[in-house]
């Protein structure tokens, strides 16, 4: 998996990290890990939709 971004980076505690797994099926290529060792897999289209929602401010209340 290719690491794309780390969302904390201020510690060495297993921060949430975004990866692209080119060996996975297209519907599971984007991988988001949390600091508890869990993973969420999604397609590039699903991830793109999530980013668009965030950019539009629709996730600001979270």
Tab-separated table of N, CA, C and O in Angstrom:
chain	number	residue	atom	x	y	z
A	1	UNK	N	0.842	-1.187	0.000
A	1	UNK	CA	0.000	0.000	0.000
A	1	UNK	C	0.881	1.241	0.000
A	1	UNK	O	1.898	1.277	0.674
A	2	UNK	N	0.441	2.235	-0.721
A	2	UNK	CA	1.155	3.509	-0.780
A	2	UNK	C	0.502	4.502	0.176
A	2	UNK	O	-0.683	4.787	0.085
A	3	UNK	N	1.282	5.009	1.100
A	3	UNK	CA	0.785	6.003	2.053
A	3	UNK	C	0.580	7.327	1.345
A	3	UNK	O	1.454	7.809	0.636
A	4	UNK	N	-0.594	7.938	1.554
A	4	UNK	CA	-0.935	9.195	0.910
A	4	UNK	C	-0.909	10.351	1.906
A	4	UNK	O	-0.400	11.418	1.615
A	5	UNK	N	-1.471	10.127	3.108
A	5	UNK	CA	-1.551	11.203	4.099
A	5	UNK	C	-1.667	10.621	5.498
A	5	UNK	O	-2.228	9.546	5.689
A	6	UNK	N	-1.118	11.364	6.476
A	6	UNK	CA	-1.262	11.038	7.895
A	6	UNK	C	-2.025	12.199	8.523
A	6	UNK	O	-1.683	13.355	8.315
A	7	UNK	N	-3.073	11.889	9.293
A	7	UNK	CA	-3.975	12.934	9.780
A	7	UNK	C	-3.706	13.397	11.196
A	7	UNK	O	-4.510	14.098	11.776
A	8	UNK	N	-2.609	13.022	11.743
A	8	UNK	CA	-2.232	13.511	13.071
A	8	UNK	C	-0.776	13.932	12.973
A	8	UNK	O	-0.477	15.098	12.874
A	9	UNK	N	0.089	12.959	13.015
A	9	UNK	CA	1.493	13.225	12.811
A	9	UNK	C	2.218	13.875	13.959
A	9	UNK	O	3.421	14.103	13.895
A	10	UNK	N	1.522	14.199	15.044
A	10	UNK	CA	2.148	14.864	16.175
A	10	UNK	C	2.630	13.890	17.236
A	10	UNK	O	3.057	14.302	18.296
A	11	UNK	N	2.507	12.616	16.948
A	11	UNK	CA	2.906	11.612	17.931
A	11	UNK	C	3.316	10.341	17.193
A	11	UNK	O	3.269	10.283	15.979
A	12	UNK	N	3.660	9.347	17.931
A	12	UNK	CA	4.008	8.053	17.341
A	12	UNK	C	3.024	7.010	17.872
A	12	UNK	O	3.410	5.990	18.420
A	13	UNK	N	1.717	7.327	17.729
A	13	UNK	CA	0.693	6.492	18.350
A	13	UNK	C	-0.185	5.782	17.334
A	13	UNK	O	-1.260	5.312	17.671
A	14	UNK	N	0.233	5.717	16.088
A	14	UNK	CA	-0.585	5.070	15.089
A	14	UNK	C	-1.696	5.964	14.580
A	14	UNK	O	-2.857	5.598	14.586
A	15	UNK	N	-1.356	7.144	14.175
A	15	UNK	CA	-2.336	8.132	13.726
A	15	UNK	C	-3.138	7.624	12.526
A	15	UNK	O	-2.665	6.796	11.757
A	16	UNK	N	-4.364	8.145	12.328
A	16	UNK	CA	-5.141	7.788	11.150
A	16	UNK	C	-4.344	8.084	9.881
A	16	UNK	O	-3.704	9.137	9.768
A	17	UNK	N	-4.389	7.131	8.956
A	17	UNK	CA	-3.572	7.232	7.756
A	17	UNK	C	-4.384	6.831	6.537
A	17	UNK	O	-5.188	5.899	6.598
A	18	UNK	N	-4.155	7.513	5.430
A	18	UNK	CA	-4.816	7.220	4.164
A	18	UNK	C	-3.818	6.535	3.243
A	18	UNK	O	-2.694	7.010	3.076
A	19	UNK	N	-4.243	5.424	2.643
A	19	UNK	CA	-3.409	4.654	1.725
A	19	UNK	C	-4.164	4.403	0.429
A	19	UNK	O	-5.393	4.419	0.414
A	20	UNK	N	-3.418	4.093	-0.632
A	20	UNK	CA	-3.981	3.561	-1.864
A	20	UNK	C	-3.359	2.191	-2.060
A	20	UNK	O	-2.140	2.043	-2.031
A	21	UNK	N	-4.209	1.195	-2.218
A	21	UNK	CA	-3.773	-0.190	-2.414
A	21	UNK	C	-4.067	-0.582	-3.850
A	21	UNK	O	-5.177	-0.981	-4.190
A	22	UNK	N	-3.083	-0.422	-4.718
A	22	UNK	CA	-3.249	-0.714	-6.146
A	22	UNK	C	-3.494	-2.190	-6.415
A	22	UNK	O	-3.969	-2.549	-7.482
A	23	UNK	N	-3.176	-3.072	-5.473
A	23	UNK	CA	-3.378	-4.506	-5.674
A	23	UNK	C	-4.799	-4.947	-5.318
A	23	UNK	O	-5.200	-6.060	-5.641
A	24	UNK	N	-5.568	-4.084	-4.668
A	24	UNK	CA	-6.935	-4.419	-4.265
A	24	UNK	C	-7.897	-4.233	-5.437
A	24	UNK	O	-7.583	-3.560	-6.426
A	25	UNK	N	-9.073	-4.806	-5.312
A	25	UNK	CA	-10.097	-4.607	-6.339
A	25	UNK	C	-10.484	-3.124	-6.355
A	25	UNK	O	-10.335	-2.429	-5.344
A	26	UNK	N	-10.964	-2.614	-7.484
A	26	UNK	CA	-11.259	-1.183	-7.600
A	26	UNK	C	-12.193	-0.647	-6.523
A	26	UNK	O	-12.076	0.508	-6.132
A	27	UNK	N	-13.102	-1.466	-6.028
A	27	UNK	CA	-14.043	-0.980	-5.021
A	27	UNK	C	-13.464	-0.957	-3.617
A	27	UNK	O	-14.149	-0.583	-2.666
A	28	UNK	N	-12.171	-1.336	-3.487
A	28	UNK	CA	-11.532	-1.360	-2.167
A	28	UNK	C	-10.136	-0.754	-2.170
A	28	UNK	O	-9.340	-1.006	-1.268
A	29	UNK	N	-9.814	0.060	-3.140
A	29	UNK	CA	-8.440	0.572	-3.282
A	29	UNK	C	-8.051	1.648	-2.295
A	29	UNK	O	-6.889	1.782	-1.935
A	30	UNK	N	-8.988	2.448	-1.850
A	30	UNK	CA	-8.677	3.508	-0.889
A	30	UNK	C	-8.847	2.919	0.506
A	30	UNK	O	-9.886	2.347	0.821
A	31	UNK	N	-7.807	3.056	1.331
A	31	UNK	CA	-7.813	2.460	2.669
A	31	UNK	C	-7.540	3.553	3.698
A	31	UNK	O	-6.559	4.287	3.581
A	32	UNK	N	-8.417	3.647	4.681
A	32	UNK	CA	-8.243	4.583	5.780
A	32	UNK	C	-8.095	3.767	7.051
A	32	UNK	O	-8.974	2.963	7.379
A	33	UNK	N	-6.969	3.930	7.736
A	33	UNK	CA	-6.747	3.215	8.992
A	33	UNK	C	-6.911	4.188	10.149
A	33	UNK	O	-6.653	5.380	10.017
A	34	UNK	N	-7.354	3.660	11.287
A	34	UNK	CA	-7.444	4.507	12.475
A	34	UNK	C	-6.333	4.133	13.451
A	34	UNK	O	-5.540	3.240	13.188
A	35	UNK	N	-6.278	4.826	14.570
A	35	UNK	CA	-5.207	4.571	15.530
A	35	UNK	C	-5.480	3.369	16.420
A	35	UNK	O	-4.718	3.078	17.330
A	36	UNK	N	-6.553	2.620	16.126
A	36	UNK	CA	-6.855	1.395	16.861
A	36	UNK	C	-6.598	0.161	16.004
A	36	UNK	O	-6.912	-0.956	16.396
A	37	UNK	N	-6.079	0.359	14.785
A	37	UNK	CA	-5.756	-0.745	13.906
A	37	UNK	C	-6.888	-1.188	12.992
A	37	UNK	O	-6.750	-2.154	12.262
A	38	UNK	N	-7.996	-0.469	13.008
A	38	UNK	CA	-9.123	-0.813	12.138
A	38	UNK	C	-8.935	-0.162	10.767
A	38	UNK	O	-8.241	0.843	10.637
A	39	UNK	N	-9.579	-0.741	9.756
A	39	UNK	CA	-9.478	-0.218	8.395
A	39	UNK	C	-10.853	-0.052	7.770
A	39	UNK	O	-11.741	-0.859	8.010
A	40	UNK	N	-10.967	0.956	6.962
A	40	UNK	CA	-12.134	1.160	6.112
A	40	UNK	C	-11.620	1.178	4.687
A	40	UNK	O	-10.662	1.890	4.378
A	41	UNK	N	-12.244	0.387	3.834
A	41	UNK	CA	-11.869	0.349	2.418
A	41	UNK	C	-13.012	0.904	1.600
A	41	UNK	O	-14.177	0.664	1.908
A	42	UNK	N	-12.674	1.645	0.545
A	42	UNK	CA	-13.693	2.222	-0.325
A	42	UNK	C	-13.114	2.424	-1.714
A	42	UNK	O	-11.902	2.380	-1.913
A	43	UNK	N	-13.998	2.671	-2.646
A	43	UNK	CA	-13.559	2.953	-4.009
A	43	UNK	C	-13.070	4.400	-4.099
A	43	UNK	O	-13.371	5.232	-3.235
A	44	UNK	N	-12.378	4.696	-5.179
A	44	UNK	CA	-11.921	6.065	-5.411
A	44	UNK	C	-13.116	6.997	-5.568
A	44	UNK	O	-13.089	8.141	-5.096
A	45	UNK	N	-14.192	6.529	-6.195
A	45	UNK	CA	-15.398	7.359	-6.345
A	45	UNK	C	-16.030	7.669	-4.997
A	45	UNK	O	-16.473	8.792	-4.760
A	46	UNK	N	-16.090	6.677	-4.110
A	46	UNK	CA	-16.639	6.914	-2.778
A	46	UNK	C	-15.790	7.915	-2.011
A	46	UNK	O	-16.305	8.816	-1.347
A	47	UNK	N	-14.469	7.769	-2.108
A	47	UNK	CA	-13.575	8.693	-1.426
A	47	UNK	C	-13.723	10.100	-1.999
A	47	UNK	O	-13.777	11.082	-1.262
A	48	UNK	N	-13.815	10.201	-3.315
A	48	UNK	CA	-13.988	11.504	-3.974
A	48	UNK	C	-15.271	12.177	-3.468
A	48	UNK	O	-15.280	13.380	-3.196
A	49	UNK	N	-16.341	11.405	-3.328
A	49	UNK	CA	-17.599	11.945	-2.812
A	49	UNK	C	-17.428	12.463	-1.387
A	49	UNK	O	-17.935	13.537	-1.044
A	50	UNK	N	-16.719	11.711	-0.559
A	50	UNK	CA	-16.455	12.129	0.819
A	50	UNK	C	-15.682	13.442	0.852
A	50	UNK	O	-16.014	14.366	1.604
A	51	UNK	N	-14.667	13.562	0.017
A	51	UNK	CA	-13.872	14.791	-0.045
A	51	UNK	C	-14.724	15.963	-0.513
A	51	UNK	O	-14.641	17.065	0.046
A	52	UNK	N	-15.569	15.733	-1.514
A	52	UNK	CA	-16.445	16.801	-2.008
A	52	UNK	C	-17.400	17.273	-0.913
A	52	UNK	O	-17.635	18.479	-0.772
A	53	UNK	N	-17.958	16.347	-0.159
A	53	UNK	CA	-18.849	16.705	0.946
A	53	UNK	C	-18.101	17.545	1.987
A	53	UNK	O	-18.631	18.537	2.495
A	54	UNK	N	-16.870	17.145	2.290
A	54	UNK	CA	-16.071	17.887	3.271
A	54	UNK	C	-15.747	19.292	2.755
A	54	UNK	O	-15.873	20.280	3.489
A	55	UNK	N	-15.350	19.392	1.503
A	55	UNK	CA	-15.028	20.699	0.929
A	55	UNK	C	-16.238	21.627	0.913
A	55	UNK	O	-16.094	22.837	1.066
A	56	UNK	N	-17.414	21.057	0.727
A	56	UNK	CA	-18.638	21.861	0.674
A	56	UNK	C	-19.110	22.267	2.063
A	56	UNK	O	-20.081	23.008	2.204
A	57	UNK	N	-18.434	21.775	3.100
A	57	UNK	CA	-18.783	22.160	4.458
A	57	UNK	C	-19.870	21.310	5.098
A	57	UNK	O	-20.302	21.579	6.208
A	58	UNK	N	-20.306	20.263	4.411
A	58	UNK	CA	-21.403	19.459	4.927
A	58	UNK	C	-20.976	18.517	6.052
A	58	UNK	O	-21.808	17.860	6.656
A	59	UNK	N	-19.689	18.477	6.360
A	59	UNK	CA	-19.199	17.649	7.470
A	59	UNK	C	-18.680	18.492	8.617
A	59	UNK	O	-18.173	17.954	9.613
A	60	UNK	N	-18.794	19.796	8.524
A	60	UNK	CA	-18.248	20.698	9.525
A	60	UNK	C	-18.835	20.474	10.918
A	60	UNK	O	-18.177	20.694	11.917
A	61	UNK	N	-20.069	20.034	11.001
A	61	UNK	CA	-20.713	19.830	12.301
A	61	UNK	C	-20.163	18.608	13.039
A	61	UNK	O	-20.397	18.462	14.215
A	62	UNK	N	-19.453	17.754	12.333
A	62	UNK	CA	-18.918	16.542	12.961
A	62	UNK	C	-17.772	16.954	13.795
A	62	UNK	O	-17.006	17.014	14.311
